[in-house]
Short mmCIF file of C-alpha atoms in Angstrom, two decimals:
data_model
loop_
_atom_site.label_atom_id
_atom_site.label_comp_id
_atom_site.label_asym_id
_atom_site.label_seq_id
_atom_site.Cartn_x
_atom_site.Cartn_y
_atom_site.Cartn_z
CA UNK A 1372 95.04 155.43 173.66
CA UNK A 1373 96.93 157.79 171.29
CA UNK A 1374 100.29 158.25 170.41
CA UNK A 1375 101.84 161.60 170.29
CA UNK A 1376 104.08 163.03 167.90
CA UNK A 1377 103.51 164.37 164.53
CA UNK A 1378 106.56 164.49 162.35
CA UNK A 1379 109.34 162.26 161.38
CA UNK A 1380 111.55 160.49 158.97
CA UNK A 1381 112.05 156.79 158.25
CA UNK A 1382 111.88 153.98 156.05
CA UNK A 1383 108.57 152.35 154.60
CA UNK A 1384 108.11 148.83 155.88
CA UNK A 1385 104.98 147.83 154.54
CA UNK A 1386 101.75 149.27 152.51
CA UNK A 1387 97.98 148.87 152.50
CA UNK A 1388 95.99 148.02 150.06
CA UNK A 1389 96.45 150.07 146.52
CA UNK A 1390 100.30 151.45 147.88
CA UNK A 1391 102.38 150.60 145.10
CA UNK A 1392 104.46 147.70 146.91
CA UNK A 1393 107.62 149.06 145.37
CA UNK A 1394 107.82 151.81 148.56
CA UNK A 1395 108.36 149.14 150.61
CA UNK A 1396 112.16 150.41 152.08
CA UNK A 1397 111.72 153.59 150.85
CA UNK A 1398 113.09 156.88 152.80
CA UNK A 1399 110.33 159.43 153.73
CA UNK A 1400 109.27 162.52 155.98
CA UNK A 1401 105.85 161.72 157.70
CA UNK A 1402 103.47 164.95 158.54
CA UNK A 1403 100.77 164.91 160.73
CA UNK A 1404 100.99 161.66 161.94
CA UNK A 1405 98.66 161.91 164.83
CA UNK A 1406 96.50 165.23 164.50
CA UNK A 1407 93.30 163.57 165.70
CA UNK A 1408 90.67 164.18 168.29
CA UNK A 1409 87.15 164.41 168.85
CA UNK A 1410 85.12 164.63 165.84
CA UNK A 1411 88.38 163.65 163.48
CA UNK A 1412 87.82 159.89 163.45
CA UNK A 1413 89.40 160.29 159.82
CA UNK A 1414 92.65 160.62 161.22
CA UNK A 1415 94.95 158.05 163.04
CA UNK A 1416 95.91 158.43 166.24
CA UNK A 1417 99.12 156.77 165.69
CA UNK A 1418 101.63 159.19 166.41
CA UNK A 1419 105.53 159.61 165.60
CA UNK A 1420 106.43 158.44 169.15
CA UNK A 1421 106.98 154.90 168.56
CA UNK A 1422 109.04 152.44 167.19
CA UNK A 1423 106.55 152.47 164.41
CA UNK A 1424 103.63 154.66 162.92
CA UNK A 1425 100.46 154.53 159.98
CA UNK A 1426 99.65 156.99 157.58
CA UNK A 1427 97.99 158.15 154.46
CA UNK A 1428 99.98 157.39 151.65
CA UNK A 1429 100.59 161.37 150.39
CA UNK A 1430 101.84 162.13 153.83
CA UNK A 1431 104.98 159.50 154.17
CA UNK A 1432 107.01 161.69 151.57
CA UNK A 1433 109.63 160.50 149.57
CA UNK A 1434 112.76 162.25 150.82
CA UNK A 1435 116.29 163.30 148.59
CA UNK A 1436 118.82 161.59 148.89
CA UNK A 1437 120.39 164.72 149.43
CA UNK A 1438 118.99 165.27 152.67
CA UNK A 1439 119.79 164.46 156.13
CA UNK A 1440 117.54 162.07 158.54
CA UNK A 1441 117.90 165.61 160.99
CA UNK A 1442 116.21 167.45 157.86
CA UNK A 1443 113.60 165.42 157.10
CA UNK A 1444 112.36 164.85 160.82
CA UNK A 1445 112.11 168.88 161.19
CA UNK A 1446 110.52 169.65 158.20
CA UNK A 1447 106.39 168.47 159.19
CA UNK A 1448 104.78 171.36 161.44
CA UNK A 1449 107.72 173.98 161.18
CA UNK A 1450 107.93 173.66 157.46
CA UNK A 1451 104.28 173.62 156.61
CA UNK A 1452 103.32 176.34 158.60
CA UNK A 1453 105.82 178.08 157.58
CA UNK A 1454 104.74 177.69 153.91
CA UNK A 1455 101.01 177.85 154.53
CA UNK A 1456 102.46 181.49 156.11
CA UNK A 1457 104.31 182.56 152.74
CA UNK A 1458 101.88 181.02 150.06
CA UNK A 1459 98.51 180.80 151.01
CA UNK A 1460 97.89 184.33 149.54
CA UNK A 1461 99.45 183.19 146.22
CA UNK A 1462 103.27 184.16 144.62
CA UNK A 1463 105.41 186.05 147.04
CA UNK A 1464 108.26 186.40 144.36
CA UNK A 1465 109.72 190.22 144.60
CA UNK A 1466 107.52 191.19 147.34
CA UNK A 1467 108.99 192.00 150.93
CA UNK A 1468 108.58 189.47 153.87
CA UNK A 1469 109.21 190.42 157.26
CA UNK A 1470 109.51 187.06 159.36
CA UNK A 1471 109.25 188.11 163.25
CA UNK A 1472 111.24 185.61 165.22
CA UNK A 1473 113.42 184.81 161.91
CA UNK A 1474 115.68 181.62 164.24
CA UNK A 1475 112.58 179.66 165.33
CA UNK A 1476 111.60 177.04 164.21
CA UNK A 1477 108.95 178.23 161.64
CA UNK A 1478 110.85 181.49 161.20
CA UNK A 1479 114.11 179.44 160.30
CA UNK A 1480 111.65 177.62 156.89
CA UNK A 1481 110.42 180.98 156.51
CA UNK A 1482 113.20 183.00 156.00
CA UNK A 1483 114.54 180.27 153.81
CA UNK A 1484 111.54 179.62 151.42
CA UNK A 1485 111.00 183.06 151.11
CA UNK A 1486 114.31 183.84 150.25
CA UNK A 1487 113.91 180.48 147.44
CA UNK A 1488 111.05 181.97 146.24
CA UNK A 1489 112.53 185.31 145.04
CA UNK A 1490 111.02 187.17 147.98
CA UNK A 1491 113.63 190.36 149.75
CA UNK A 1492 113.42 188.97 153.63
CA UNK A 1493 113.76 190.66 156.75
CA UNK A 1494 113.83 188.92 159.94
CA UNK A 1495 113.87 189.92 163.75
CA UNK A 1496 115.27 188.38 166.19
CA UNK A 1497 116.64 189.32 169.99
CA UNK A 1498 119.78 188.98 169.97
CA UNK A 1499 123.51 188.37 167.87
CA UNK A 1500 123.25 184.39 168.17
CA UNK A 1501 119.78 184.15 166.83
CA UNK A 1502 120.85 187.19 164.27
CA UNK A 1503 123.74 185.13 162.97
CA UNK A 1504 121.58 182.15 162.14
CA UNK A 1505 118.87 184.29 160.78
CA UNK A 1506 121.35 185.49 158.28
CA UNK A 1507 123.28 182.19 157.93
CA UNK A 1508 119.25 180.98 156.42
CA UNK A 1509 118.92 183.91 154.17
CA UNK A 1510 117.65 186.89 155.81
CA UNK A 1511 118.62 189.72 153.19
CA UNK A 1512 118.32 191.86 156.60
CA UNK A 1513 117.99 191.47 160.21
CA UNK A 1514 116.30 193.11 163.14
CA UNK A 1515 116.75 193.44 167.03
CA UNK A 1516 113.02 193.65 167.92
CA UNK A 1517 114.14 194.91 171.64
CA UNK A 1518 115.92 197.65 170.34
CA UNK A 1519 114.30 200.81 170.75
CA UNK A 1520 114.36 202.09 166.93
CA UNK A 1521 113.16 198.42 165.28
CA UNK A 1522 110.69 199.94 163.55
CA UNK A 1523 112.80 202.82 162.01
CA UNK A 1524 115.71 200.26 160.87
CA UNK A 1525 112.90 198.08 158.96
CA UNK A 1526 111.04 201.32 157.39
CA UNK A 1527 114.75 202.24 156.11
CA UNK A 1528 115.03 198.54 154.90
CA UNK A 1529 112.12 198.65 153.06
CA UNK A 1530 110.45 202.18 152.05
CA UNK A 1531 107.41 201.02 150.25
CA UNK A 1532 106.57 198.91 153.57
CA UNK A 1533 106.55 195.52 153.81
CA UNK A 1534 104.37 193.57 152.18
CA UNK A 1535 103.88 190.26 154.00
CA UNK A 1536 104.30 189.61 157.79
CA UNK A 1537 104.84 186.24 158.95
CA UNK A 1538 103.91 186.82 162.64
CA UNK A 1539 104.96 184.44 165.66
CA UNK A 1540 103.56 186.92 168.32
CA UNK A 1541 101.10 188.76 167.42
CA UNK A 1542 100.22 190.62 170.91
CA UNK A 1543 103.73 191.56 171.10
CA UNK A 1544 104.58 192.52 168.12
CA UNK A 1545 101.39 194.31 166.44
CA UNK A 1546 102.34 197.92 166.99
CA UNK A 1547 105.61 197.20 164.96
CA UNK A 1548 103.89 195.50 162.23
CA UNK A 1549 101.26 198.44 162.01
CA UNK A 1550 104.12 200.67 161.59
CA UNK A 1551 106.06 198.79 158.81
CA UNK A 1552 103.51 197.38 157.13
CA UNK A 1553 102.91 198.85 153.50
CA UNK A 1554 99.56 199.47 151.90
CA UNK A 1555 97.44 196.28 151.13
CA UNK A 1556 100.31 194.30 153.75
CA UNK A 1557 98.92 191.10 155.27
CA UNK A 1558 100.24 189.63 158.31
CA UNK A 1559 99.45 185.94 159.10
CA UNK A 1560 99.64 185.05 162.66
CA UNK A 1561 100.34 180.85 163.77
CA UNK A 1562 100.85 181.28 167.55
CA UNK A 1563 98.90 182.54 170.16
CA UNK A 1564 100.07 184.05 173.58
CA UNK A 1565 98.26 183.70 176.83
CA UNK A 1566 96.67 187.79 176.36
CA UNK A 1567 94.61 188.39 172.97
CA UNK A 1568 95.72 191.35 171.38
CA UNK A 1569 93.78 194.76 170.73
CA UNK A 1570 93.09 195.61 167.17
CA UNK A 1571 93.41 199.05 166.76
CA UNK A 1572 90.65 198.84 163.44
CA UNK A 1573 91.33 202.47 162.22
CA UNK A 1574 94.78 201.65 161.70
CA UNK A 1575 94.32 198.43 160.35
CA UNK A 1576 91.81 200.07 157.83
CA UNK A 1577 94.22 203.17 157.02
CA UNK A 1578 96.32 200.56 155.21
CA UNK A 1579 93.78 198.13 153.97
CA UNK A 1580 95.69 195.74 156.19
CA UNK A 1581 94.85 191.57 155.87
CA UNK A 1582 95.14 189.84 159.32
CA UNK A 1583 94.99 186.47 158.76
CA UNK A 1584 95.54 183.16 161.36
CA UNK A 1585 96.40 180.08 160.96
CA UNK A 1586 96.02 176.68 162.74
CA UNK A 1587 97.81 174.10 160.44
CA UNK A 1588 95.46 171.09 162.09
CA UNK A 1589 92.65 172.71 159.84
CA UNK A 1590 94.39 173.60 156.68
CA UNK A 1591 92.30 171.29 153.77
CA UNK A 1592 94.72 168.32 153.23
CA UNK A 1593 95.01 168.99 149.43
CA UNK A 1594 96.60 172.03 150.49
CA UNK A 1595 98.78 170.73 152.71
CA UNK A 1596 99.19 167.55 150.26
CA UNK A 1597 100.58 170.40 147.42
CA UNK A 1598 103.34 172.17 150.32
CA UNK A 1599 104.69 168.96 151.37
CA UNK A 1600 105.72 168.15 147.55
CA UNK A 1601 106.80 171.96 147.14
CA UNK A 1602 108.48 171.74 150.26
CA UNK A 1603 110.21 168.70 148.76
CA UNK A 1604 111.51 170.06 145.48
CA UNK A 1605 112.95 172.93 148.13
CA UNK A 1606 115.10 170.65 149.98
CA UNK A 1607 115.89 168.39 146.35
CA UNK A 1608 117.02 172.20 145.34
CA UNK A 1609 119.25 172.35 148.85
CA UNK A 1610 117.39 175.68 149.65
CA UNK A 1611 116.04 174.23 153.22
CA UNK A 1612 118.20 173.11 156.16
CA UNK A 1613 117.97 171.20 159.37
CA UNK A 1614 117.15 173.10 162.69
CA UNK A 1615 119.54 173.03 165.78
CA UNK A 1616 118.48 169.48 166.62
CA UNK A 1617 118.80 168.21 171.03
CA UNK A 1618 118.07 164.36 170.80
CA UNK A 1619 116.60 162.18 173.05
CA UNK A 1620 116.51 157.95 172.84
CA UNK A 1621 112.53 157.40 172.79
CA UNK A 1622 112.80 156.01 176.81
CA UNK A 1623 113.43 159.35 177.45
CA UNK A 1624 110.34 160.72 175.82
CA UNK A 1625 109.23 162.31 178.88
CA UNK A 1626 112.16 164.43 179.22
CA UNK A 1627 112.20 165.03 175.37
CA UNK A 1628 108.41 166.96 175.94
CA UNK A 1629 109.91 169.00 179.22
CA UNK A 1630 112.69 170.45 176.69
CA UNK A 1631 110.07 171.82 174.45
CA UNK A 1632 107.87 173.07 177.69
CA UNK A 1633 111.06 175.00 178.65
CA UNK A 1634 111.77 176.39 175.19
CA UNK A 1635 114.42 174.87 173.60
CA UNK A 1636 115.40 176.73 170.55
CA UNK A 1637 115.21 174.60 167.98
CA UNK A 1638 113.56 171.36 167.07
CA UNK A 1639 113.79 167.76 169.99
CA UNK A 1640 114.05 164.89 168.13
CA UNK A 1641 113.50 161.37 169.64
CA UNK A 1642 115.54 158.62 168.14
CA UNK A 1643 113.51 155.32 167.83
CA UNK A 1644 115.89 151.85 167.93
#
């Protein structure tokens, strides 16, 4: 049996062996709680979707005091990928980050730890609701993807081209990309749609283009170990925020996984008595 669910927020109850007893009762954030599988026996299969859950020490992460329960239990998979997204290629401070999908859930940390981390961010969206919380995370700019001149509005945002892409639909959205990207751009990809896109290689090349993908379930764990304390310090420094949250008590768990399949904008939480 396995328990689903990978993020979360709660309070230590008891350690293993080595854990500093003095977390006992301490508040944390819990990533990747359950990310196992075949061939991952290294990994528990005891998921977020319970009353109670077991983890690796580095990833039940003290939380500030500053921050809400709502935060906390948002910030595993959105947040990480989200940073993985920004940082794997190194400093993104005074470079240009377009985030496609800027209200998502990984657009929403996007936008804001690219804006924390000194970077000018654009974000599309498709339409004035998701616009207006784009902006309200700290998009310096934002886009209408569906409207017809997208491309034109971003080039006039940023002449020299953008210089990162954090990409939510790649197959959708490559032709736009192509065209704002700037020279030596990379666009990293975490989602994939049910048709693979075609990569037109001669434009791709023009621009000496990175196109890079990530699946957060095989990111090393010292690297994910290093963004969940950076993505700490962010929320001690009030720079991240809670998603729209829609709640569900955990005997509705089954309805709680039917809002995602239809969705819901934002982040389902499942409160555990």
């Amino acid at each position: 049996m396995r328990i689903p669910h990978q993020d979360g927020v709660g309070e230590i109850d008891a350690v293993g062996d080595g854990v500093d007893e003095n977390r006992v009762g301490q508040r944390v954030w819990v990533w990747l709680a359950s990310p196992g599988g075949p061939g991952r026996p290294e990994v528990t299969e005891w998921g977020t979707a319970a009353e109670w859950t077991v983890v690796p020490e580095s990833q039940a992460v003290p939380l500030p005091e500053s921050a809400s329960d709502e935060l906390g239990a948002c910030l595993g998979v959105p947040g990480l990928t989200a940073y993985h997204c920004l940082f794997a290629g190194g400093s993104i401070a005074e470079s240009t980050v377009l985030v496609a999908g800027g209200a998502g859930a990984v657009g929403h940390f996007a936008v804001e730890l690219a804006s924390w981390a000194g970077a000018t961010v654009i974000a599309t969206v498709s339409g004035p609701e998701k616009a207006g919380r784009a902006r309200k995370s700290g998009a310096d700019q934002v886009v209408n993807y569906r409207e017809p001149d997208a491309a034109d509005q971003i080039k006039t945002m940023a002449p020299a081209g953008i210089d990162r892409i954090v990409e939510v639909a790649l197959t959708h959205n490559l032709a736009l990309d192509l065209e704002v990207a700037g020279p030596g751009a990379t666009i990293v990809t975490y989602a994939a749609g049910p048709e693979d896109p075609t990569i037109p290689v001669r434009s791709c090349m023009s621009k000496n283009l990175t196109l890079a993908f990530v699946l957060l379930y095989g990111v090393p764990r010292e690297e994910l170990r290093r963004a969940a304390v950076d993505l700490t310090v962010a929320v001690s420094e009030g720079a991240l925020t809670a998603l729209p949250v829609h709640r569900f008590p955990l005997e509705d768990v089954a309805a709680a996984h039917e809002a995602v399949e239809a969705g819901v904008n934002g982040k389902v939480l499942v409160d555990v008595p």
